[in-house]
């Protein structure tokens, strides 16, 4: 009895200590420096030119998404190109990877470790039962005490596991030292319902130093599926670092009628400046706001506002060929509840709420990218047509304005919808969304990724142009 009493007493003491404990979040920024930190312009690229600009976007979908995006990376590694007189791998020309949820594991691992991805990622993540390890941690009595703390949740437990087992304790300072590609790990701001990207430009209004944040924590936020995990919390130190709001935010706040999309971005950006109203931020899975990981690059392609505006680079003639490869691990499992007059149960309702809006929003994003590419192509055609008419009527006259930039555009989609064989397509579209898949399914996903790239007309055109 005395022994049992001692165990209970120690347990209560531990619970009390843990309840008062604080856990590392995001460190404050001593002084705002607009040119410092993890930004695109600060990433070394000695062997990578902007003239061939390659963007990858990796969707959510647990291990399924990680394996499909990994298969794309393997294919890019094995694809040889010749650019500006040099023969190299297409993978070496990747400038940016934007990802959410499961795709963020592949993106972050490659950003930190480069070609180690092809040596150790299978063992460190793809073939590992991460989901089983997470469940085991939840059943550990030691973690019950920690989870009793109001400042420590299930997502913090997951972040520690990823940090220890997958990312070797690396931070964004390590990611900065590695150089390109620019890895954008995307989560969702729970209050605003907006995309929250782990880059220093996003952390500046919070007066927080992203360099001190672990990459595992960002990946955990990006894959923070609602209900399964608790939201990931960040501290807001706004007002403590002499932050100066970018000029576009004030301009955007006046654009509610003329440019509502820009107005909404400005409204969200300004919301972070009030640390009294918002002393904390709570983040959820990036798929809630963009399950394809494409919104950030699309905004940079259409706007001058971001630090790394692609529109500026294109208009300045810095980009000659723009390649966007979207890797979408979206599934379409058979729906059974429409076969019954009984209302769907709670499980079906939650799954529908969590996935269907994501998929619809991702479809809209891909369509916006297609329309943007078409707009660039039509601008060149219109200019050429006007120039031809002018030369016919006035041979000595030149066009009164410069032509749109000469830009090679390649939009490449990798997704199960592109699989032609019905049986094979249903096989991939029925795979589970979890952090553990059988090895055979992982290998099949890797294999089909390369096949889908090979059958893409734009990928064929790209490799022919760079041969």
mmCIF file of N, CA and C in Angstrom, residues 35-160:
data_model
loop_
_atom_site.group_PDB
_atom_site.id
_atom_site.type_symbol
_atom_site.label_atom_id
_atom_site.label_comp_id
_atom_site.label_asym_id
_atom_site.label_seq_id
_atom_site.Cartn_x
_atom_site.Cartn_y
_atom_site.Cartn_z
ATOM 1 N N UNK A 35 15.558 42.089 -45.170
ATOM 2 C CA UNK A 35 16.353 41.280 -46.093
ATOM 3 C C UNK A 35 16.944 40.030 -45.469
ATOM 4 N N UNK A 36 16.601 39.740 -44.211
ATOM 5 C CA UNK A 36 17.226 38.620 -43.495
ATOM 6 C C UNK A 36 16.265 37.448 -43.356
ATOM 7 N N UNK A 37 16.826 36.284 -43.048
ATOM 8 C CA UNK A 37 16.005 35.123 -42.734
ATOM 9 C C UNK A 37 15.706 34.244 -43.929
ATOM 10 N N UNK A 38 14.792 33.320 -43.715
ATOM 11 C CA UNK A 38 14.469 32.327 -44.736
ATOM 12 C C UNK A 38 13.560 32.941 -45.795
ATOM 13 N N UNK A 39 14.214 33.500 -46.835
ATOM 14 C CA UNK A 39 13.525 34.115 -47.969
ATOM 15 C C UNK A 39 14.157 33.594 -49.252
ATOM 16 N N UNK A 40 13.385 33.646 -50.324
ATOM 17 C CA UNK A 40 13.862 33.130 -51.603
ATOM 18 C C UNK A 40 15.172 33.793 -52.021
ATOM 19 N N UNK A 41 15.250 35.122 -51.879
ATOM 20 C CA UNK A 41 16.432 35.852 -52.349
ATOM 21 C C UNK A 41 17.688 35.548 -51.540
ATOM 22 N N UNK A 42 17.546 34.895 -50.377
ATOM 23 C CA UNK A 42 18.703 34.581 -49.541
ATOM 24 C C UNK A 42 19.233 33.165 -49.759
ATOM 25 N N UNK A 43 18.608 32.411 -50.648
ATOM 26 C CA UNK A 43 19.020 31.026 -50.846
ATOM 27 C C UNK A 43 20.089 30.929 -51.921
ATOM 28 N N UNK A 44 21.200 30.301 -51.585
ATOM 29 C CA UNK A 44 22.293 30.132 -52.541
ATOM 30 C C UNK A 44 21.838 29.266 -53.714
ATOM 31 N N UNK A 45 22.294 29.628 -54.908
ATOM 32 C CA UNK A 45 21.959 28.837 -56.098
ATOM 33 C C UNK A 45 23.105 28.915 -57.111
ATOM 34 N N UNK A 46 24.312 28.467 -56.737
ATOM 35 C CA UNK A 46 25.464 28.604 -57.634
ATOM 36 C C UNK A 46 25.308 27.852 -58.946
ATOM 37 N N UNK A 47 24.556 26.748 -58.944
ATOM 38 C CA UNK A 47 24.403 25.946 -60.159
ATOM 39 C C UNK A 47 22.971 25.951 -60.675
ATOM 40 N N UNK A 48 22.199 26.946 -60.247
ATOM 41 C CA UNK A 48 20.779 26.970 -60.591
ATOM 42 C C UNK A 48 20.417 28.383 -61.038
ATOM 43 N N UNK A 49 19.966 28.517 -62.273
ATOM 44 C CA UNK A 49 19.625 29.841 -62.782
ATOM 45 C C UNK A 49 18.118 30.045 -62.775
ATOM 46 N N UNK A 50 17.690 31.302 -62.629
ATOM 47 C CA UNK A 50 16.265 31.614 -62.674
ATOM 48 C C UNK A 50 15.702 31.487 -64.077
ATOM 49 N N UNK A 51 16.552 31.454 -65.080
ATOM 50 C CA UNK A 51 16.044 31.479 -66.455
ATOM 51 C C UNK A 51 15.219 30.234 -66.776
ATOM 52 N N UNK A 52 15.607 29.099 -66.205
ATOM 53 C CA UNK A 52 14.746 27.911 -66.221
ATOM 54 C C UNK A 52 14.206 27.766 -64.806
ATOM 55 N N UNK A 53 12.944 28.120 -64.616
ATOM 56 C CA UNK A 53 12.381 28.192 -63.272
ATOM 57 C C UNK A 53 11.382 27.049 -63.104
ATOM 58 N N UNK A 54 11.692 26.145 -62.178
ATOM 59 C CA UNK A 54 10.882 24.937 -61.982
ATOM 60 C C UNK A 54 10.233 24.976 -60.607
ATOM 61 N N UNK A 55 8.918 24.851 -60.588
ATOM 62 C CA UNK A 55 8.133 24.839 -59.355
ATOM 63 C C UNK A 55 7.456 23.479 -59.218
ATOM 64 N N UNK A 56 7.544 22.887 -58.036
ATOM 65 C CA UNK A 56 6.815 21.660 -57.723
ATOM 66 C C UNK A 56 5.784 21.972 -56.643
ATOM 67 N N UNK A 57 4.578 21.438 -56.785
ATOM 68 C CA UNK A 57 3.591 21.546 -55.703
ATOM 69 C C UNK A 57 3.148 20.138 -55.329
ATOM 70 N N UNK A 58 3.219 19.842 -54.010
ATOM 71 C CA UNK A 58 2.902 18.511 -53.496
ATOM 72 C C UNK A 58 1.632 18.593 -52.650
ATOM 73 N N UNK A 59 0.668 17.762 -52.968
ATOM 74 C CA UNK A 59 -0.619 17.801 -52.268
ATOM 75 C C UNK A 59 -0.562 17.057 -50.942
ATOM 76 N N UNK A 60 -1.678 17.103 -50.240
ATOM 77 C CA UNK A 60 -1.838 16.315 -49.030
ATOM 78 C C UNK A 60 -2.322 14.911 -49.366
ATOM 79 N N UNK A 61 -2.369 14.061 -48.321
ATOM 80 C CA UNK A 61 -2.822 12.691 -48.520
ATOM 81 C C UNK A 61 -1.988 11.672 -47.758
ATOM 82 N N UNK A 62 -1.371 12.090 -46.648
ATOM 83 C CA UNK A 62 -0.615 11.160 -45.819
ATOM 84 C C UNK A 62 0.554 10.525 -46.557
ATOM 85 N N UNK A 63 0.842 9.274 -46.224
ATOM 86 C CA UNK A 63 1.953 8.560 -46.854
ATOM 87 C C UNK A 63 1.718 8.403 -48.359
ATOM 88 N N UNK A 64 0.460 8.312 -48.766
ATOM 89 C CA UNK A 64 0.150 8.214 -50.196
ATOM 90 C C UNK A 64 0.709 9.418 -50.953
ATOM 91 N N UNK A 65 0.497 10.620 -50.416
ATOM 92 C CA UNK A 65 1.001 11.839 -51.055
ATOM 93 C C UNK A 65 2.519 11.898 -51.007
ATOM 94 N N UNK A 66 3.107 11.484 -49.877
ATOM 95 C CA UNK A 66 4.559 11.501 -49.746
ATOM 96 C C UNK A 66 5.201 10.552 -50.759
ATOM 97 N N UNK A 67 4.601 9.380 -50.957
ATOM 98 C CA UNK A 67 5.170 8.395 -51.881
ATOM 99 C C UNK A 67 5.021 8.840 -53.332
ATOM 100 N N UNK A 68 3.870 9.421 -53.693
ATOM 101 C CA UNK A 68 3.669 9.881 -55.066
ATOM 102 C C UNK A 68 4.642 11.010 -55.396
ATOM 103 N N UNK A 69 4.809 11.955 -54.474
ATOM 104 C CA UNK A 69 5.749 13.054 -54.719
ATOM 105 C C UNK A 69 7.191 12.544 -54.740
ATOM 106 N N UNK A 70 7.484 11.528 -53.936
ATOM 107 C CA UNK A 70 8.816 10.927 -53.952
ATOM 108 C C UNK A 70 9.107 10.285 -55.311
ATOM 109 N N UNK A 71 8.098 9.630 -55.882
ATOM 110 C CA UNK A 71 8.261 9.045 -57.205
ATOM 111 C C UNK A 71 8.544 10.096 -58.274
ATOM 112 N N UNK A 72 7.922 11.268 -58.147
ATOM 113 C CA UNK A 72 8.200 12.373 -59.069
ATOM 114 C C UNK A 72 9.646 12.834 -58.915
ATOM 115 N N UNK A 73 10.128 12.938 -57.673
ATOM 116 C CA UNK A 73 11.512 13.345 -57.442
ATOM 117 C C UNK A 73 12.490 12.338 -58.059
ATOM 118 N N UNK A 74 12.170 11.051 -57.946
ATOM 119 C CA UNK A 74 13.028 10.033 -58.559
ATOM 120 C C UNK A 74 13.085 10.211 -60.075
ATOM 121 N N UNK A 75 11.937 10.498 -60.687
ATOM 122 C CA UNK A 75 11.890 10.691 -62.134
ATOM 123 C C UNK A 75 12.678 11.931 -62.554
ATOM 124 N N UNK A 76 12.570 13.021 -61.807
ATOM 125 C CA UNK A 76 13.323 14.234 -62.126
ATOM 126 C C UNK A 76 14.821 14.008 -61.955
ATOM 127 N N UNK A 77 15.193 13.188 -60.977
ATOM 128 C CA UNK A 77 16.616 12.839 -60.782
ATOM 129 C C UNK A 77 17.153 12.084 -61.996
ATOM 130 N N UNK A 78 16.331 11.228 -62.576
ATOM 131 C CA UNK A 78 16.777 10.370 -63.671
ATOM 132 C C UNK A 78 16.607 11.015 -65.045
ATOM 133 N N UNK A 79 16.057 12.221 -65.112
ATOM 134 C CA UNK A 79 15.832 12.900 -66.389
ATOM 135 C C UNK A 79 16.979 13.860 -66.661
ATOM 136 N N UNK A 80 17.736 13.613 -67.705
ATOM 137 C CA UNK A 80 18.883 14.455 -68.066
ATOM 138 C C UNK A 80 18.444 15.536 -69.043
ATOM 139 N N UNK A 81 18.915 16.747 -68.809
ATOM 140 C CA UNK A 81 18.593 17.874 -69.674
ATOM 141 C C UNK A 81 19.878 18.620 -70.032
ATOM 142 N N UNK A 82 19.788 19.431 -71.066
ATOM 143 C CA UNK A 82 20.876 20.346 -71.407
ATOM 144 C C UNK A 82 20.324 21.758 -71.387
ATOM 145 N N UNK A 83 20.909 22.598 -70.548
ATOM 146 C CA UNK A 83 20.420 23.964 -70.396
ATOM 147 C C UNK A 83 21.626 24.904 -70.319
ATOM 148 N N UNK A 84 21.622 25.889 -71.180
ATOM 149 C CA UNK A 84 22.708 26.869 -71.233
ATOM 150 C C UNK A 84 24.071 26.188 -71.349
ATOM 151 N N UNK A 85 24.116 25.165 -72.204
ATOM 152 C CA UNK A 85 25.388 24.495 -72.505
ATOM 153 C C UNK A 85 25.829 23.462 -71.495
ATOM 154 N N UNK A 86 25.018 23.213 -70.471
ATOM 155 C CA UNK A 86 25.407 22.249 -69.441
ATOM 156 C C UNK A 86 24.396 21.114 -69.383
ATOM 157 N N UNK A 87 24.907 19.880 -69.268
ATOM 158 C CA UNK A 87 24.048 18.715 -69.112
ATOM 159 C C UNK A 87 23.952 18.368 -67.631
ATOM 160 N N UNK A 88 22.733 18.179 -67.175
ATOM 161 C CA UNK A 88 22.519 17.914 -65.751
ATOM 162 C C UNK A 88 21.161 17.250 -65.549
ATOM 163 N N UNK A 89 20.819 17.013 -64.284
ATOM 164 C CA UNK A 89 19.520 16.431 -63.967
ATOM 165 C C UNK A 89 18.466 17.536 -63.937
ATOM 166 N N UNK A 90 17.253 17.207 -64.345
ATOM 167 C CA UNK A 90 16.170 18.178 -64.240
ATOM 168 C C UNK A 90 15.926 18.542 -62.778
ATOM 169 N N UNK A 91 16.146 17.599 -61.878
ATOM 170 C CA UNK A 91 15.980 17.847 -60.440
ATOM 171 C C UNK A 91 16.858 18.995 -59.959
ATOM 172 N N UNK A 92 18.040 19.156 -60.549
ATOM 173 C CA UNK A 92 18.965 20.197 -60.125
ATOM 174 C C UNK A 92 18.461 21.596 -60.461
ATOM 175 N N UNK A 93 17.452 21.696 -61.333
ATOM 176 C CA UNK A 93 16.903 22.995 -61.708
ATOM 177 C C UNK A 93 15.634 23.355 -60.944
ATOM 178 N N UNK A 94 15.243 22.531 -59.975
ATOM 179 C CA UNK A 94 14.045 22.843 -59.178
ATOM 180 C C UNK A 94 14.349 24.037 -58.273
ATOM 181 N N UNK A 95 13.546 25.086 -58.394
ATOM 182 C CA UNK A 95 13.760 26.315 -57.628
ATOM 183 C C UNK A 95 12.868 26.413 -56.403
ATOM 184 N N UNK A 96 11.706 25.766 -56.440
ATOM 185 C CA UNK A 96 10.729 25.965 -55.376
ATOM 186 C C UNK A 96 9.861 24.724 -55.237
ATOM 187 N N UNK A 97 9.586 24.342 -53.992
ATOM 188 C CA UNK A 97 8.633 23.266 -53.711
ATOM 189 C C UNK A 97 7.623 23.807 -52.702
ATOM 190 N N UNK A 98 6.360 23.819 -53.084
ATOM 191 C CA UNK A 98 5.290 24.273 -52.196
ATOM 192 C C UNK A 98 4.426 23.064 -51.856
ATOM 193 N N UNK A 99 4.187 22.833 -50.558
ATOM 194 C CA UNK A 99 3.567 21.564 -50.174
ATOM 195 C C UNK A 99 2.601 21.727 -49.018
ATOM 196 N N UNK A 100 1.750 20.730 -48.880
ATOM 197 C CA UNK A 100 0.855 20.633 -47.730
ATOM 198 C C UNK A 100 0.840 19.191 -47.235
ATOM 199 N N UNK A 101 0.575 19.040 -45.962
ATOM 200 C CA UNK A 101 0.283 17.760 -45.322
ATOM 201 C C UNK A 101 1.301 16.682 -45.676
ATOM 202 N N UNK A 102 0.856 15.537 -46.219
ATOM 203 C CA UNK A 102 1.769 14.436 -46.494
ATOM 204 C C UNK A 102 2.882 14.808 -47.449
ATOM 205 N N UNK A 103 2.576 15.659 -48.429
ATOM 206 C CA UNK A 103 3.608 16.093 -49.370
ATOM 207 C C UNK A 103 4.708 16.895 -48.716
ATOM 208 N N UNK A 104 4.423 17.494 -47.552
ATOM 209 C CA UNK A 104 5.421 18.308 -46.861
ATOM 210 C C UNK A 104 6.572 17.470 -46.308
ATOM 211 N N UNK A 105 6.334 16.192 -46.022
ATOM 212 C CA UNK A 105 7.417 15.339 -45.544
ATOM 213 C C UNK A 105 8.480 15.177 -46.631
ATOM 214 N N UNK A 106 8.052 14.918 -47.866
ATOM 215 C CA UNK A 106 9.004 14.767 -48.969
ATOM 216 C C UNK A 106 9.710 16.080 -49.258
ATOM 217 N N UNK A 107 8.939 17.176 -49.310
ATOM 218 C CA UNK A 107 9.509 18.487 -49.631
ATOM 219 C C UNK A 107 10.549 18.907 -48.604
ATOM 220 N N UNK A 108 10.198 18.804 -47.320
ATOM 221 C CA UNK A 108 11.111 19.237 -46.260
ATOM 222 C C UNK A 108 12.355 18.357 -46.201
ATOM 223 N N UNK A 109 12.187 17.058 -46.404
ATOM 224 C CA UNK A 109 13.329 16.143 -46.337
ATOM 225 C C UNK A 109 14.332 16.466 -47.443
ATOM 226 N N UNK A 110 13.822 16.693 -48.657
ATOM 227 C CA UNK A 110 14.735 17.026 -49.753
ATOM 228 C C UNK A 110 15.377 18.393 -49.530
ATOM 229 N N UNK A 111 14.587 19.358 -49.032
ATOM 230 C CA UNK A 111 15.145 20.681 -48.767
ATOM 231 C C UNK A 111 16.278 20.641 -47.771
ATOM 232 N N UNK A 112 16.177 19.777 -46.768
ATOM 233 C CA UNK A 112 17.205 19.689 -45.732
ATOM 234 C C UNK A 112 18.403 18.828 -46.138
ATOM 235 N N UNK A 113 18.138 17.723 -46.812
ATOM 236 C CA UNK A 113 19.182 16.713 -46.990
ATOM 237 C C UNK A 113 19.552 16.435 -48.443
ATOM 238 N N UNK A 114 18.896 17.059 -49.407
ATOM 239 C CA UNK A 114 19.257 16.852 -50.801
ATOM 240 C C UNK A 114 19.126 15.401 -51.221
ATOM 241 N N UNK A 115 20.167 14.860 -51.846
ATOM 242 C CA UNK A 115 20.114 13.509 -52.403
ATOM 243 C C UNK A 115 20.050 12.410 -51.347
ATOM 244 N N UNK A 116 20.217 12.764 -50.103
ATOM 245 C CA UNK A 116 19.983 11.762 -49.049
ATOM 246 C C UNK A 116 18.536 11.268 -49.103
ATOM 247 N N UNK A 117 17.667 12.053 -49.716
ATOM 248 C CA UNK A 117 16.276 11.642 -49.907
ATOM 249 C C UNK A 117 16.207 10.255 -50.520
ATOM 250 N N UNK A 118 17.081 9.978 -51.495
ATOM 251 C CA UNK A 118 17.018 8.722 -52.239
ATOM 252 C C UNK A 118 17.729 7.580 -51.520
ATOM 253 N N UNK A 119 18.430 7.886 -50.455
ATOM 254 C CA UNK A 119 19.133 6.852 -49.691
ATOM 255 C C UNK A 119 18.403 6.457 -48.412
ATOM 256 N N UNK A 120 17.744 7.429 -47.765
ATOM 257 C CA UNK A 120 17.239 7.153 -46.418
ATOM 258 C C UNK A 120 15.760 7.466 -46.205
ATOM 259 N N UNK A 121 15.129 8.200 -47.135
ATOM 260 C CA UNK A 121 13.738 8.610 -46.893
ATOM 261 C C UNK A 121 12.794 7.408 -46.812
ATOM 262 N N UNK A 122 13.081 6.379 -47.579
ATOM 263 C CA UNK A 122 12.230 5.187 -47.516
ATOM 264 C C UNK A 122 12.224 4.610 -46.101
ATOM 265 N N UNK A 123 13.421 4.462 -45.525
ATOM 266 C CA UNK A 123 13.527 3.892 -44.173
ATOM 267 C C UNK A 123 13.041 4.869 -43.112
ATOM 268 N N UNK A 124 13.357 6.158 -43.287
ATOM 269 C CA UNK A 124 13.018 7.149 -42.268
ATOM 270 C C UNK A 124 11.529 7.481 -42.231
ATOM 271 N N UNK A 125 10.838 7.302 -43.391
ATOM 272 C CA UNK A 125 9.427 7.692 -43.396
ATOM 273 C C UNK A 125 8.524 6.770 -44.212
ATOM 274 N N UNK A 126 8.828 6.572 -45.501
ATOM 275 C CA UNK A 126 7.867 5.920 -46.386
ATOM 276 C C UNK A 126 7.466 4.523 -45.927
ATOM 277 N N UNK A 127 8.441 3.719 -45.500
ATOM 278 C CA UNK A 127 8.144 2.350 -45.091
ATOM 279 C C UNK A 127 7.958 2.223 -43.577
ATOM 280 N N UNK A 128 7.985 3.308 -42.893
ATOM 281 C CA UNK A 128 7.861 3.284 -41.428
ATOM 282 C C UNK A 128 6.396 3.453 -41.030
ATOM 283 N N UNK A 129 6.005 2.772 -39.972
ATOM 284 C CA UNK A 129 4.634 2.901 -39.467
ATOM 285 C C UNK A 129 4.558 4.102 -38.521
ATOM 286 N N UNK A 130 4.574 5.289 -39.097
ATOM 287 C CA UNK A 130 4.514 6.514 -38.296
ATOM 288 C C UNK A 130 3.221 6.569 -37.500
ATOM 289 N N UNK A 131 2.146 6.137 -38.111
ATOM 290 C CA UNK A 131 0.850 6.180 -37.436
ATOM 291 C C UNK A 131 0.854 5.298 -36.189
ATOM 292 N N UNK A 132 1.437 4.099 -36.303
ATOM 293 C CA UNK A 132 1.525 3.211 -35.153
ATOM 294 C C UNK A 132 2.375 3.801 -34.039
ATOM 295 N N UNK A 133 3.467 4.467 -34.413
ATOM 296 C CA UNK A 133 4.321 5.089 -33.399
ATOM 297 C C UNK A 133 3.597 6.222 -32.683
ATOM 298 N N UNK A 134 2.793 6.986 -33.418
ATOM 299 C CA UNK A 134 2.017 8.058 -32.793
ATOM 300 C C UNK A 134 1.013 7.498 -31.792
ATOM 301 N N UNK A 135 0.347 6.421 -32.168
ATOM 302 C CA UNK A 135 -0.619 5.792 -31.258
ATOM 303 C C UNK A 135 0.098 5.279 -30.011
ATOM 304 N N UNK A 136 1.284 4.684 -30.208
ATOM 305 C CA UNK A 136 2.051 4.195 -29.068
ATOM 306 C C UNK A 136 2.424 5.306 -28.108
ATOM 307 N N UNK A 137 2.775 6.471 -28.633
ATOM 308 C CA UNK A 137 3.110 7.604 -27.769
ATOM 309 C C UNK A 137 1.903 8.077 -26.972
ATOM 310 N N UNK A 138 0.722 8.025 -27.589
ATOM 311 C CA UNK A 138 -0.485 8.454 -26.883
ATOM 312 C C UNK A 138 -0.834 7.509 -25.734
ATOM 313 N N UNK A 139 -0.431 6.242 -25.850
ATOM 314 C CA UNK A 139 -0.731 5.272 -24.801
ATOM 315 C C UNK A 139 0.324 5.257 -23.702
ATOM 316 N N UNK A 140 1.383 6.018 -23.847
ATOM 317 C CA UNK A 140 2.436 6.033 -22.839
ATOM 318 C C UNK A 140 2.004 6.874 -21.627
ATOM 319 N N UNK A 141 2.027 6.315 -20.405
ATOM 320 C CA UNK A 141 1.617 7.078 -19.212
ATOM 321 C C UNK A 141 2.426 8.364 -19.015
ATOM 322 N N UNK A 142 3.707 8.339 -19.424
ATOM 323 C CA UNK A 142 4.523 9.549 -19.287
ATOM 324 C C UNK A 142 3.913 10.690 -20.083
ATOM 325 N N UNK A 143 3.423 10.385 -21.271
ATOM 326 C CA UNK A 143 2.842 11.424 -22.114
ATOM 327 C C UNK A 143 1.460 11.851 -21.653
ATOM 328 N N UNK A 144 0.774 11.024 -20.849
ATOM 329 C CA UNK A 144 -0.509 11.458 -20.305
ATOM 330 C C UNK A 144 -0.321 12.711 -19.451
ATOM 331 N N UNK A 145 0.748 12.720 -18.657
ATOM 332 C CA UNK A 145 1.010 13.885 -17.819
ATOM 333 C C UNK A 145 1.311 15.105 -18.673
ATOM 334 N N UNK A 146 2.094 14.895 -19.711
ATOM 335 C CA UNK A 146 2.445 16.030 -20.578
ATOM 336 C C UNK A 146 1.212 16.552 -21.303
ATOM 337 N N UNK A 147 0.365 15.630 -21.756
ATOM 338 C CA UNK A 147 -0.832 16.047 -22.477
ATOM 339 C C UNK A 147 -1.854 16.729 -21.567
ATOM 340 N N UNK A 148 -1.662 16.566 -20.246
ATOM 341 C CA UNK A 148 -2.549 17.267 -19.309
ATOM 342 C C UNK A 148 -2.255 18.760 -19.267
ATOM 343 N N UNK A 149 -1.094 19.161 -19.772
ATOM 344 C CA UNK A 149 -0.727 20.575 -19.780
ATOM 345 C C UNK A 149 -1.548 21.325 -20.827
ATOM 346 N N UNK A 150 -2.040 22.527 -20.506
ATOM 347 C CA UNK A 150 -2.798 23.304 -21.495
ATOM 348 C C UNK A 150 -1.939 23.803 -22.643
ATOM 349 N N UNK A 151 -0.614 23.747 -22.499
ATOM 350 C CA UNK A 151 0.273 24.254 -23.546
ATOM 351 C C UNK A 151 0.966 23.136 -24.316
ATOM 352 N N UNK A 152 0.443 21.916 -24.192
ATOM 353 C CA UNK A 152 1.038 20.781 -24.903
ATOM 354 C C UNK A 152 -0.084 19.874 -25.382
ATOM 355 N N UNK A 153 -0.128 19.622 -26.701
ATOM 356 C CA UNK A 153 -1.202 18.816 -27.255
ATOM 357 C C UNK A 153 -0.667 17.660 -28.087
ATOM 358 N N UNK A 154 -1.584 16.939 -28.687
ATOM 359 C CA UNK A 154 -1.196 15.782 -29.495
ATOM 360 C C UNK A 154 -0.309 16.188 -30.667
ATOM 361 N N UNK A 155 -0.521 17.389 -31.207
ATOM 362 C CA UNK A 155 0.304 17.819 -32.330
ATOM 363 C C UNK A 155 1.751 18.058 -31.895
ATOM 364 N N UNK A 156 1.956 18.468 -30.644
ATOM 365 C CA UNK A 156 3.323 18.658 -30.122
ATOM 366 C C UNK A 156 4.030 17.317 -29.976
ATOM 367 N N UNK A 157 3.263 16.296 -29.610
ATOM 368 C CA UNK A 157 3.811 14.948 -29.510
ATOM 369 C C UNK A 157 4.246 14.462 -30.900
ATOM 370 N N UNK A 158 3.400 14.723 -31.894
ATOM 371 C CA UNK A 158 3.739 14.347 -33.272
ATOM 372 C C UNK A 158 4.968 15.108 -33.754
ATOM 373 N N UNK A 159 5.034 16.395 -33.441
ATOM 374 C CA UNK A 159 6.176 17.222 -33.856
ATOM 375 C C UNK A 159 7.482 16.667 -33.280
ATOM 376 N N UNK A 160 7.466 16.247 -32.033
ATOM 377 C CA UNK A 160 8.664 15.668 -31.421
ATOM 378 C C UNK A 160 9.076 14.376 -32.125
#
